[in-house]
């Protein structure tokens, strides 16, 4: 080992889903939106002035915060923005989870949580979800240094009732509770209503899913001015100019175009419910997802094999090789056309020899 | 104090320079480039496809790294990119400075260094520069947990000779040495040549100054594959998709347009040398800056008063209210026209009653 390596931070990095390239492939593996961003985002992109790029952007991202605050009925000092919700969540871990007591999050959840905890040396405990991937609020009524969970949960898509969330927040007023709502626009009830009453609740959302802007990297947190100020102080201690000018300009346009947003989300929800129908008919089972993906398993189909067979066809879904999840595939909801291609393939596959081998000797 | 506040990370945030708005103002306070980015950056902006924004960007920023690697004669595994050099430096502090021994940086330097050290609880010691703001390499020959300094230094603009840098790196092979070259394109010798020979040397640069792209937020680090891999592991433990699609696309165009880059930097260097001439004639003194700013003082002029007088005229420069620096102003090199307006004002001001009060009783 070289001398300097002794002082290198040891980490176990998060592995993002594949970003394969190609025009014909069907990409249902990273929960992107199959529809483009609002046409107003496009228009703003084309009228951006290059000269403006030479100057530092507004370090406070004032315009973007204002657009979000207006949309959600908040003040701008109740909104924080970052480079995707990963940046926002990472900074929230660094800001709020500094107790010696372990933070709590479910055993089956967004796999970045243990990575941030590892990076910042935060102890954690993972109360297991039940056999049907249900979260029990009582598991969060113990002493802890903070709580985080997604709602709807990932990769299951299961939404937790608002009353249950409220009870978790109410019983944990001495720590910060983060509800990660990356998928909330597709179903479930946002905890934002609670954030107005509970100072210790932080709600995190993103432009990457419902607003079709994963490529722009915008995430945001909403909560009490005290929480937001703490986050801002840490951000100004790390990078004052986090949001580049394109993000700030395009983000505002996306938030303002509410009609386009509603239409695009509506289409995905419709497609999701239709997909549930035909998946069920084919013998797949899955939690009742409220997100833009379905976490499906089939008692006669080996998920890892199906994952590879789909890949051969240039249909990409997500497979998590980890305990409890190894027989599921997470399938992002695409366009109707993409889902039809998936359906045709799955129909052939589930009826094929690969799935139902003939009895030996025949 | 609320319960949760006990677990909030205590920090002393960096305070960035003002970003005043207005068309008539002359902004010489944050070392931005007075010239727009390459016309090719503009063209790329206008032909960007909105549909591409719906997908996650390449988490590895492959195209951007390749363009930089080609430009500097490196392999892509010797290049790291981040959201401005602040992001790169912040991540480097987190990655490499994990010893119990203090890291070393000069007492007069980029004021973000102590902020990152504070954020990540890194002990540090600041060897003082000499009376003329000179850095003595011998101050860095003591036991330490890592070293960082800018070259040219900020806010003085003084460049350190390559031999001195090499001796610092060579005598500190057991720790990582970071040379922060935000201003190197305007003068001084890059330590990149050394990075090919010393595995413990990381060289950090930015698109914010010489490439006129502060608004896009691109910084980069160059060094041995081992250093870059360590940085990448920490980045993938924090945010896998840091560089948004616009940054990746515009960054490539900026690196490729070498002719525009050379012309723009050349103009600034010429203006800087002219500015030195007339500032000296007016009685200002300053270190011989190799950067895109001049750190000037005048024995008959109170810097804080001049700062405010300039602000009244909508001419913004930077004033650091801190020991050793309180009688200096850091003046960014603008266009010739901007510098002429500054010159006219300073001529009037240095000859005015405010500067040379009449003897009492006359």
XYZ file of C-alpha atoms in Angstrom:
724
model
C 0.000 0.000 0.000
C 1.294 3.470 -0.894
C 1.634 5.876 2.018
C -1.112 8.246 0.903
C -3.591 5.398 0.523
C -3.783 5.079 4.302
C -5.659 8.391 4.347
C -8.058 7.638 1.503
C -11.703 7.318 2.537
C -12.822 3.713 2.195
C -16.252 3.447 0.591
C -18.572 1.018 -1.141
C -19.959 3.032 -4.016
C -23.516 2.900 -5.328
C -23.828 1.203 -8.711
C -26.284 3.058 -10.944
C -28.438 1.238 -13.512
C -26.936 0.720 -16.946
C -27.103 3.551 -19.450
C -26.893 1.541 -22.662
C -26.772 3.470 -25.912
C -28.710 2.742 -29.072
C -31.822 3.879 -30.834
C -33.792 0.681 -31.011
C -33.465 -0.383 -27.419
C -36.294 -0.204 -24.925
C -35.012 1.315 -21.728
C -37.173 0.359 -18.754
C -34.366 0.095 -16.201
C -33.829 3.475 -14.507
C -37.367 4.837 -14.031
C -37.001 7.632 -16.538
C -40.065 9.274 -18.028
C -40.807 8.010 -21.548
C -42.136 11.428 -22.594
C -39.965 14.465 -23.336
C -39.884 17.508 -21.034
C -42.395 20.306 -21.566
C -42.075 22.086 -24.927
C -41.427 25.218 -22.870
C -38.227 23.631 -21.567
C -37.165 23.084 -25.160
C -37.964 26.680 -26.074
C -35.992 28.018 -23.112
C -33.008 25.906 -24.108
C -32.959 27.408 -27.554
C -33.230 31.006 -26.434
C -30.583 30.792 -23.715
C -27.845 33.383 -24.199
C -24.325 32.005 -24.374
C -22.904 35.210 -22.915
C -24.825 34.580 -19.689
C -22.849 31.355 -19.250
C -19.612 33.229 -18.594
C -20.894 34.512 -15.246
C -21.476 32.534 -12.070
C -25.095 31.489 -11.687
C -27.236 32.768 -8.826
C -25.790 30.815 -5.863
C -29.203 30.830 -4.166
C -31.057 29.534 -7.260
C -33.662 32.165 -6.411
C -35.818 31.842 -9.507
C -36.065 28.083 -9.276
C -36.897 28.170 -5.574
C -39.526 30.796 -6.200
C -41.194 28.734 -8.918
C -41.281 25.691 -6.633
C -42.461 27.696 -3.629
C -45.306 29.158 -5.649
C -46.306 25.772 -7.010
C -46.403 24.149 -3.566
C -47.740 27.117 -1.612
C -44.546 27.656 0.384
C -42.114 30.480 1.091
C -38.755 30.339 -0.706
C -36.997 29.743 2.632
C -38.836 26.419 2.844
C -37.252 25.112 -0.356
C -33.761 23.737 -1.013
C -32.470 22.659 -4.439
C -29.604 20.393 -5.497
C -28.051 18.424 -8.352
C -30.714 15.707 -8.449
C -32.391 14.289 -5.376
C -29.246 12.227 -4.751
C -27.310 15.421 -4.085
C -30.133 16.687 -1.861
C -30.344 13.414 0.075
C -26.567 13.091 0.382
C -26.356 16.601 1.774
C -29.255 15.880 4.137
C -27.416 12.817 5.500
C -24.318 14.967 6.078
C -26.342 17.784 7.651
C -28.823 16.000 9.892
C -27.505 12.538 10.736
C -24.712 13.345 13.184
C -25.915 11.463 16.259
C -24.069 8.479 17.685
C -27.357 6.607 17.627
C -28.175 4.676 14.449
C -30.468 6.100 11.819
C -33.322 3.882 10.636
C -34.436 2.876 7.157
C -36.133 -0.266 5.791
C -34.085 -3.317 4.763
C -35.614 -3.183 1.296
C -35.375 0.379 0.009
C -33.399 2.771 -2.160
C -29.958 1.205 -2.174
C -28.162 4.549 -1.916
C -29.093 4.972 1.781
C -26.502 2.535 3.153
C -23.940 4.023 0.743
C -24.361 7.567 2.139
C -24.325 6.168 5.657
C -21.059 4.405 4.830
C -19.523 7.478 3.215
C -20.253 9.695 6.211
C -19.690 7.004 8.869
C -23.305 7.135 10.070
C -24.443 4.086 12.051
C -27.712 2.567 10.820
C -30.232 -0.151 11.541
C -32.673 -1.557 8.977
C -36.026 -2.751 10.339
C -37.155 -5.470 7.912
C -40.283 -4.998 5.826
C -42.848 -7.781 6.198
C -43.163 -10.671 3.730
C -45.307 -8.549 1.420
C -42.786 -5.676 1.631
C -45.073 -3.708 3.989
C -43.523 -1.121 6.333
C -44.707 -1.188 9.944
C -44.635 2.181 11.644
C -44.001 0.606 15.047
C -40.515 -0.359 13.868
C -39.694 3.354 13.904
C -40.813 4.047 17.468
C -37.409 3.213 18.954
C -34.529 5.473 19.860
C -32.626 6.585 16.771
C -30.472 9.313 15.210
C -32.799 10.028 12.299
C -35.186 8.275 9.921
C -35.461 8.051 6.152
C -37.746 6.091 3.861
C -39.116 6.550 0.363
C -42.818 6.939 -0.228
C -43.807 5.184 -2.431
C -41.015 2.806 -1.474
C -38.400 1.677 -3.970
C -38.179 -0.789 -5.597
C -41.599 -2.036 -4.480
C -43.791 0.942 -5.368
C -45.837 0.506 -2.189
C -47.203 3.747 -0.708
C -47.533 4.327 3.020
C -50.699 6.011 4.318
C -50.304 9.612 5.420
C -51.551 8.814 8.944
C -48.791 6.274 9.406
C -46.180 8.754 8.222
C -47.574 11.351 10.587
C -47.311 9.005 13.513
C -43.674 8.251 12.681
C -42.896 11.963 12.460
C -44.830 12.831 15.606
C -43.108 10.164 17.675
C -39.653 11.261 16.501
C -39.628 14.998 17.079
C -36.077 14.896 18.407
C -34.614 13.751 15.121
C -35.060 14.667 11.480
C -37.397 12.431 9.476
C -36.868 12.451 5.711
C -39.558 11.240 3.335
C -38.037 10.587 -0.070
C -40.854 11.258 -2.527
C -39.095 10.653 -5.832
C -42.210 8.878 -7.156
C -45.017 10.665 -5.311
C -46.447 12.369 -8.398
C -47.487 8.947 -9.733
C -49.511 7.982 -6.632
C -49.660 8.053 -2.849
C -50.157 11.115 -0.668
C -47.356 13.631 -0.232
C -46.173 14.352 3.296
C -45.763 17.993 2.329
C -49.003 18.801 4.142
C -47.345 17.532 7.334
C -44.173 19.542 6.763
C -46.142 22.671 7.513
C -46.906 21.307 10.990
C -43.810 19.299 11.897
C -40.565 21.195 11.957
C -38.503 17.976 11.910
C -39.928 16.647 8.631
C -38.075 17.027 5.354
C -39.771 16.051 2.086
C -37.506 15.385 -0.902
C -38.643 15.289 -4.533
C -37.053 15.294 -7.990
C -37.423 16.498 -11.576
C -35.983 13.212 -12.865
C -39.187 11.178 -13.000
C -42.494 13.016 -13.286
C -40.937 16.082 -14.938
C -38.890 14.166 -17.538
C -35.645 15.895 -16.655
C -33.228 13.261 -15.358
C -30.614 14.734 -17.703
C -30.799 18.147 -16.074
C -30.231 16.951 -12.493
C -32.636 18.825 -10.243
C -33.825 17.621 -6.871
C -35.402 19.620 -4.065
C -36.276 19.443 -0.414
C -39.165 21.134 1.354
C -39.524 21.688 5.064
C -39.391 24.201 7.883
C -37.161 27.266 7.429
C -34.940 25.923 10.239
C -34.278 22.649 8.395
C -33.711 24.407 5.086
C -31.291 26.865 6.660
C -29.253 24.024 8.141
C -29.066 22.391 4.705
C -28.089 25.670 3.043
C -25.293 26.212 5.541
C -23.809 22.841 4.717
C -24.238 23.438 0.999
C -22.456 26.805 1.256
C -19.693 24.947 3.077
C -19.289 22.546 0.194
C -20.119 24.273 -3.122
C -21.819 27.655 -3.306
C -22.668 27.421 -6.991
C -24.256 23.995 -7.281
C -27.019 24.608 -9.798
C -25.755 25.626 -13.203
C -27.550 28.237 -15.274
C -29.234 25.778 -17.667
C -30.694 23.868 -14.682
C -32.038 27.028 -13.106
C -33.652 28.260 -16.311
C -35.042 24.925 -17.516
C -36.283 24.006 -14.057
C -38.447 27.109 -13.824
C -40.067 26.361 -17.181
C -40.825 22.771 -16.194
C -42.523 23.801 -12.956
C -44.615 26.448 -14.654
C -46.056 24.140 -17.288
C -48.529 22.415 -15.005
C -50.847 21.273 -17.788
C -48.110 19.367 -19.587
C -46.960 17.834 -16.317
C -50.454 16.608 -15.439
C -50.970 15.139 -18.887
C -47.658 13.318 -18.939
C -48.110 11.872 -15.443
C -51.683 10.881 -16.309
C -50.570 8.902 -19.337
C -47.976 7.001 -17.303
C -50.485 6.133 -14.569
C -52.946 4.832 -17.174
C -50.258 2.713 -18.814
C -49.158 1.400 -15.424
C -52.643 0.203 -14.535
C -53.045 -1.470 -17.938
C -49.661 -3.123 -17.501
C -50.691 -4.459 -14.109
C -53.689 -6.070 -15.798
C -51.808 -8.027 -18.441
C -48.896 -8.894 -16.167
C -51.376 -10.450 -13.753
C -53.008 -12.404 -16.561
C -49.609 -13.815 -17.480
C -49.107 -15.070 -13.953
C -46.878 -12.318 -12.628
C -47.437 -11.050 -9.118
C -46.341 -7.717 -7.664
C -47.056 -5.195 -4.942
C -49.679 -2.624 -5.985
C -47.240 0.002 -7.237
C -48.084 3.692 -6.970
C -44.848 4.644 -8.737
C -43.740 4.661 -12.394
C -42.485 1.097 -12.191
C -43.741 -2.359 -11.252
C -41.739 -4.787 -9.149
C -42.798 -8.127 -10.542
C -42.084 -11.770 -9.948
C -43.398 -14.981 -11.514
C -43.444 -18.289 -9.722
C -42.457 -20.210 -12.848
C -39.925 -17.743 -14.197
C -36.388 -17.270 -12.970
C -35.950 -13.488 -12.775
C -32.219 -13.478 -13.525
C -32.775 -15.587 -16.646
C -35.639 -13.431 -17.801
C -33.511 -10.325 -17.216
C -30.862 -11.704 -19.550
C -33.379 -12.885 -22.130
C -34.889 -9.382 -22.195
C -31.442 -7.872 -22.600
C -30.856 -10.070 -25.627
C -33.922 -8.437 -27.128
C -32.567 -4.984 -26.189
C -35.231 -4.572 -23.540
C -33.545 -3.313 -20.373
C -35.174 -3.710 -16.943
C -33.543 -3.647 -13.479
C -32.496 -6.723 -11.561
C -31.245 -6.503 -7.959
C -29.086 -9.445 -6.997
C -29.708 -9.224 -3.274
C -31.545 -11.168 -0.560
C -35.363 -11.051 -0.813
C -35.248 -9.387 -4.241
C -33.517 -11.996 -6.385
C -36.685 -13.241 -7.983
C -38.089 -9.857 -8.984
C -37.590 -7.484 -11.871
C -38.253 -3.776 -11.619
C -39.922 -2.658 -14.819
C -40.199 1.060 -15.546
C -43.436 2.181 -17.211
C -42.614 3.275 -20.759
C -44.824 4.395 -23.628
C -47.740 2.192 -24.660
C -45.736 1.047 -27.649
C -42.765 0.059 -25.522
C -45.001 -1.801 -23.082
C -46.654 -3.648 -25.962
C -43.289 -4.850 -27.176
C -42.469 -5.998 -23.666
C -45.851 -7.735 -23.458
C -45.340 -9.601 -26.706
C -41.962 -10.802 -25.605
C -43.199 -11.871 -22.169
C -46.121 -13.748 -23.710
C -43.779 -15.761 -25.870
C -41.337 -16.240 -23.014
C -43.781 -17.378 -20.355
C -45.253 -19.938 -22.762
C -41.874 -21.180 -23.969
C -39.980 -24.322 -23.071
C -37.546 -22.292 -21.034
C -40.272 -21.644 -18.519
C -42.263 -24.863 -18.596
C -39.868 -27.701 -19.335
C -41.528 -30.913 -20.444
C -41.504 -33.693 -17.923
C -38.377 -35.785 -18.270
C -38.593 -38.691 -20.641
C -41.331 -37.377 -22.921
C -32.617 24.263 21.190
C -34.889 21.760 19.449
C -33.959 18.118 19.924
C -32.986 17.499 16.312
C -30.670 20.498 16.261
C -28.219 18.609 18.465
C -27.458 16.381 15.493
C -27.096 19.127 12.892
C -23.588 19.576 11.513
C -22.133 22.857 12.716
C -20.355 24.742 9.950
C -19.045 28.168 9.008
C -20.082 28.505 5.395
C -18.059 30.149 2.640
C -19.455 33.480 1.493
C -19.259 33.855 -2.281
C -18.707 37.232 -3.956
C -21.783 39.300 -4.727
C -23.752 38.543 -7.871
C -25.358 41.948 -8.408
C -27.787 42.249 -11.304
C -28.005 45.066 -13.810
C -26.845 45.849 -17.306
C -24.731 48.909 -16.730
C -22.641 47.610 -13.877
C -19.005 46.657 -14.249
C -18.441 43.343 -12.560
C -14.809 42.841 -11.592
C -15.424 40.964 -8.339
C -15.576 37.218 -9.006
C -12.837 36.622 -11.607
C -15.210 35.783 -14.404
C -14.060 36.018 -17.996
C -15.288 39.193 -19.717
C -15.616 37.394 -23.048
C -18.403 34.957 -23.932
C -17.773 31.224 -24.332
C -16.735 29.857 -27.723
C -19.348 30.306 -30.490
C -19.318 26.509 -30.719
C -20.703 26.333 -27.185
C -23.530 28.585 -28.280
C -24.222 26.444 -31.344
C -24.304 23.260 -29.252
C -26.741 24.864 -26.852
C -29.147 25.637 -29.656
C -29.053 22.216 -31.232
C -29.461 20.261 -28.002
C -32.424 17.891 -28.147
C -34.967 18.305 -25.382
C -35.922 14.650 -25.562
C -32.384 13.695 -24.503
C -32.973 15.563 -21.229
C -35.516 13.002 -20.055
C -32.812 10.345 -19.634
C -30.053 10.198 -17.034
C -26.789 11.595 -18.350
C -23.715 9.396 -18.723
C -22.673 8.922 -15.073
C -19.017 8.664 -16.138
C -19.124 11.877 -18.243
C -17.163 9.877 -20.808
C -17.255 12.393 -23.645
C -16.092 15.266 -21.499
C -13.285 13.245 -19.931
C -12.177 12.097 -23.360
C -12.032 15.655 -24.692
C -9.969 16.761 -21.693
C -7.714 13.706 -21.837
C -6.992 14.323 -25.498
C -6.297 18.015 -24.918
C -3.834 17.323 -22.080
C -2.295 14.138 -23.479
C -3.711 11.873 -20.775
C -5.789 8.721 -20.567
C -9.438 9.130 -19.524
C -8.708 7.291 -16.254
C -6.442 10.192 -15.301
C -9.276 12.727 -15.427
C -12.080 13.440 -12.946
C -14.871 15.979 -13.514
C -17.214 17.761 -11.109
C -19.681 20.620 -10.682
C -17.088 23.400 -10.753
C -13.667 23.107 -9.170
C -15.284 23.688 -5.775
C -17.097 20.365 -6.109
C -13.866 18.700 -7.236
C -11.861 20.213 -4.375
C -14.541 19.480 -1.786
C -14.649 15.865 -2.890
C -10.843 15.701 -2.859
C -10.805 16.927 0.767
C -13.342 14.241 1.666
C -11.452 11.545 -0.254
C -7.813 12.209 0.588
C -7.588 14.152 3.827
C -8.490 11.515 6.400
C -5.344 11.493 8.520
C -5.288 12.632 12.131
C -2.355 14.854 11.247
C -3.174 18.377 10.057
C -3.247 19.262 6.407
C -1.238 22.307 5.327
C -2.217 25.350 3.272
C -1.023 28.984 3.307
C -2.560 31.533 5.687
C -3.447 33.751 2.733
C -5.154 31.632 0.103
C -8.492 30.573 -1.335
C -10.834 31.045 1.583
C -12.812 27.881 0.867
C -9.990 25.620 2.174
C -10.678 26.191 5.886
C -14.406 25.841 5.169
C -14.028 22.353 3.679
C -11.672 21.414 6.492
C -14.317 22.579 8.962
C -17.128 20.748 7.182
C -15.279 17.431 7.170
C -13.560 17.894 10.560
C -10.075 17.898 9.039
C -7.362 19.409 11.243
C -5.220 22.016 9.485
C -2.240 24.301 9.980
C -1.548 27.412 7.900
C 2.121 28.302 7.378
C 2.162 32.075 6.890
C 3.249 33.582 3.582
C 6.064 36.131 3.885
C 5.496 39.893 3.968
C 5.345 40.013 0.162
C 2.878 37.068 0.135
C 5.589 34.663 -1.006
C 5.229 30.939 -0.264
C 8.301 29.148 1.127
C 8.518 25.524 0.187
C 10.358 24.660 3.413
C 7.163 25.344 5.343
C 5.744 22.217 3.715
C 8.568 19.867 4.670
C 6.988 18.935 8.021
C 4.801 16.000 8.926
C 1.240 16.493 7.663
C -1.938 14.777 6.484
C -2.003 16.383 3.040
C -1.162 19.658 1.291
C -3.131 22.059 -0.885
C -2.280 25.421 -2.402
C -3.382 27.360 -5.457
C -0.937 28.193 -8.203
C -1.065 31.059 -9.016
C -2.165 31.789 -5.460
C -5.449 33.569 -4.685
C -6.036 36.397 -4.052
C -2.441 37.473 -4.729
C -1.902 36.103 -8.244
C 1.665 35.054 -7.390
C 2.893 31.940 -9.220
C 5.222 29.413 -7.635
C 8.077 28.011 -9.736
C 7.646 24.458 -10.941
C 10.861 23.335 -9.219
C 9.534 24.474 -5.866
C 6.272 22.629 -6.434
C 8.177 19.523 -7.414
C 10.226 19.642 -4.237
C 7.058 19.923 -2.136
C 5.520 16.950 -3.945
C 8.696 14.884 -3.794
C 9.162 15.420 -0.078
C 5.552 14.480 0.672
C 5.057 11.201 -1.138
C 3.101 9.751 1.768
C 0.269 12.226 1.435
C -1.730 13.697 -1.423
C -0.618 17.116 -2.641
C -3.252 19.148 -4.481
C -2.297 22.056 -6.716
C -5.355 24.197 -7.381
C -4.746 25.692 -10.815
C -7.924 27.708 -11.303
C -5.902 30.538 -12.867
C -3.020 28.664 -14.507
C -4.084 29.411 -18.085
C -3.323 33.108 -17.487
C 0.282 32.507 -16.376
C 2.604 30.311 -14.352
C 3.618 26.747 -15.169
C 1.160 23.904 -14.721
C 2.157 21.055 -12.436
C 0.478 18.643 -14.830
C 3.890 17.653 -16.184
C 4.761 16.477 -12.655
C 1.518 14.528 -12.271
C 2.819 12.052 -14.789
C 5.770 11.298 -12.508
C 4.325 11.687 -9.006
C 1.421 9.453 -8.154
C 0.485 11.579 -5.109
C -0.059 14.823 -7.044
C -3.525 16.009 -8.031
C -3.906 19.017 -10.320
C -7.291 20.776 -10.294
C -8.532 23.185 -12.963
C -11.801 24.821 -13.990
C -13.898 26.030 -16.929
C -15.050 29.052 -14.922
C -12.191 31.441 -15.711
C -10.193 30.864 -18.897
C -13.041 29.054 -20.672
C -15.744 31.616 -19.821
C -18.138 29.049 -18.412
C -18.684 29.847 -14.743
C -22.419 29.456 -15.380
C -22.049 25.869 -16.527
C -20.103 24.635 -13.483
C -17.334 22.392 -14.698
C -14.165 21.647 -12.790
C -11.727 18.795 -13.280
C -8.847 17.026 -11.623
C -5.929 15.299 -13.301
C -3.569 12.813 -11.714
C -2.553 9.178 -11.490
C -5.212 6.527 -12.213
C -4.998 5.510 -8.528
C -5.897 9.007 -7.292
C -8.662 9.391 -9.855
C -10.142 6.024 -8.958
C -10.255 6.973 -5.273
C -12.066 10.197 -6.174
C -14.506 8.363 -8.425
C -15.330 5.879 -5.682
C -16.246 8.695 -3.318
C -18.242 10.450 -6.023
C -20.189 7.265 -6.760
C -20.865 7.083 -3.034
C -22.372 10.554 -3.056
C -24.051 11.276 -6.418
C -23.566 9.073 -9.468
C -25.030 11.580 -11.922
C -23.225 14.800 -11.046
C -22.685 16.355 -14.468
C -25.893 17.236 -16.231
C -26.289 16.750 -19.967
C -25.856 20.443 -20.888
C -22.545 20.545 -18.967
C -21.269 17.442 -20.682
C -22.165 18.664 -24.158
C -21.066 22.289 -23.751
C -17.861 21.291 -21.976
C -16.720 19.178 -24.905
C -17.271 22.040 -27.343
C -15.322 24.475 -25.172
C -12.307 22.157 -24.918
C -12.261 21.502 -28.637
C -12.189 25.159 -29.661
C -8.541 25.740 -28.828
C -8.135 28.746 -31.117
C -10.907 30.696 -29.429
C -9.546 29.774 -26.014
C -6.044 30.995 -26.873
C -7.359 34.251 -28.282
C -9.565 34.997 -25.316
C -6.845 34.226 -22.754
C -4.356 36.279 -24.800
C -6.589 39.336 -24.713
C -6.975 39.106 -20.944
C -3.228 38.752 -20.374
C -2.567 41.800 -22.552
C -5.160 43.854 -20.687
C -3.732 42.689 -17.351
C -0.242 43.880 -18.237
C -1.581 47.247 -19.430
C -3.586 47.558 -16.247
C -0.492 46.897 -14.156
C 1.201 49.787 -15.963
C -1.396 52.439 -15.226
C -2.144 51.189 -11.731
C 1.552 51.556 -10.926
C 1.589 55.079 -12.350
C -1.282 55.994 -10.060
C 0.674 54.826 -7.040
C -0.885 51.409 -6.558
C 1.342 48.507 -5.615
C 0.618 44.819 -6.069
C 2.230 41.416 -6.394
C 3.094 40.544 -10.002
C -0.106 38.663 -10.790
C -0.088 35.789 -13.257
C -3.863 35.357 -12.894
C -6.886 37.200 -14.333
C -6.968 39.632 -11.419
C -4.683 42.098 -9.640
C -4.474 42.353 -5.873
C -3.748 46.026 -5.372
C -3.156 48.405 -2.523
C -2.360 52.135 -2.327
C -0.542 53.738 0.562
C -2.745 56.841 0.462
C -6.046 55.116 -0.224
C -8.178 53.264 2.284
C -9.215 50.079 0.487
C -12.563 49.706 2.257
C -13.525 53.286 1.377
C -12.447 52.849 -2.216
C -14.406 49.603 -2.413
C -17.547 51.462 -1.379
C -16.859 54.425 -3.656
C -16.490 52.022 -6.587
C -19.724 50.298 -5.654
C -21.507 53.649 -5.753
C -20.368 53.893 -9.374
C -21.609 50.351 -10.001
C -18.061 49.068 -10.318
C -17.770 45.873 -8.257
C -14.412 44.580 -7.041
C -13.652 42.191 -4.171
C -12.672 43.277 -0.679
C -11.563 40.773 1.982
C -12.027 42.063 5.472
C -9.421 39.881 7.095
C -5.973 40.241 8.657
C -3.162 41.134 6.221
C -5.645 41.767 3.386
C -7.679 44.680 4.686
C -5.896 47.272 2.620
C -6.112 45.474 -0.694
C -8.712 45.150 -3.428
C -8.852 42.213 -5.797
C -9.686 43.534 -9.237
C -10.709 41.089 -11.961
C -9.414 41.874 -15.449
C -12.386 42.897 -17.600
C -12.600 44.120 -21.178
C -10.454 47.091 -22.216
C -13.532 49.281 -22.080
C -14.362 48.194 -18.546
C -10.789 48.722 -17.413
C -10.792 52.201 -18.969
C -13.872 53.126 -16.978
C -12.191 51.835 -13.850
C -9.061 53.810 -14.714
C -10.965 57.044 -15.201
C -12.689 56.637 -11.882
C -9.459 55.771 -10.052
C -7.678 58.771 -11.572
C -10.351 61.097 -10.257
C -10.474 59.305 -6.921
C -6.737 59.195 -6.202
C -6.470 62.910 -6.968
C -9.540 63.854 -4.949
C -9.830 65.451 -1.506
C -10.970 62.140 -0.088
C -7.486 60.779 -0.623
C -5.350 63.860 0.051
C -7.127 65.977 2.652
C -5.941 69.604 2.874
C -3.892 70.459 5.930
C -6.137 71.585 8.799
C -6.857 75.346 8.998
C -6.410 76.201 5.337
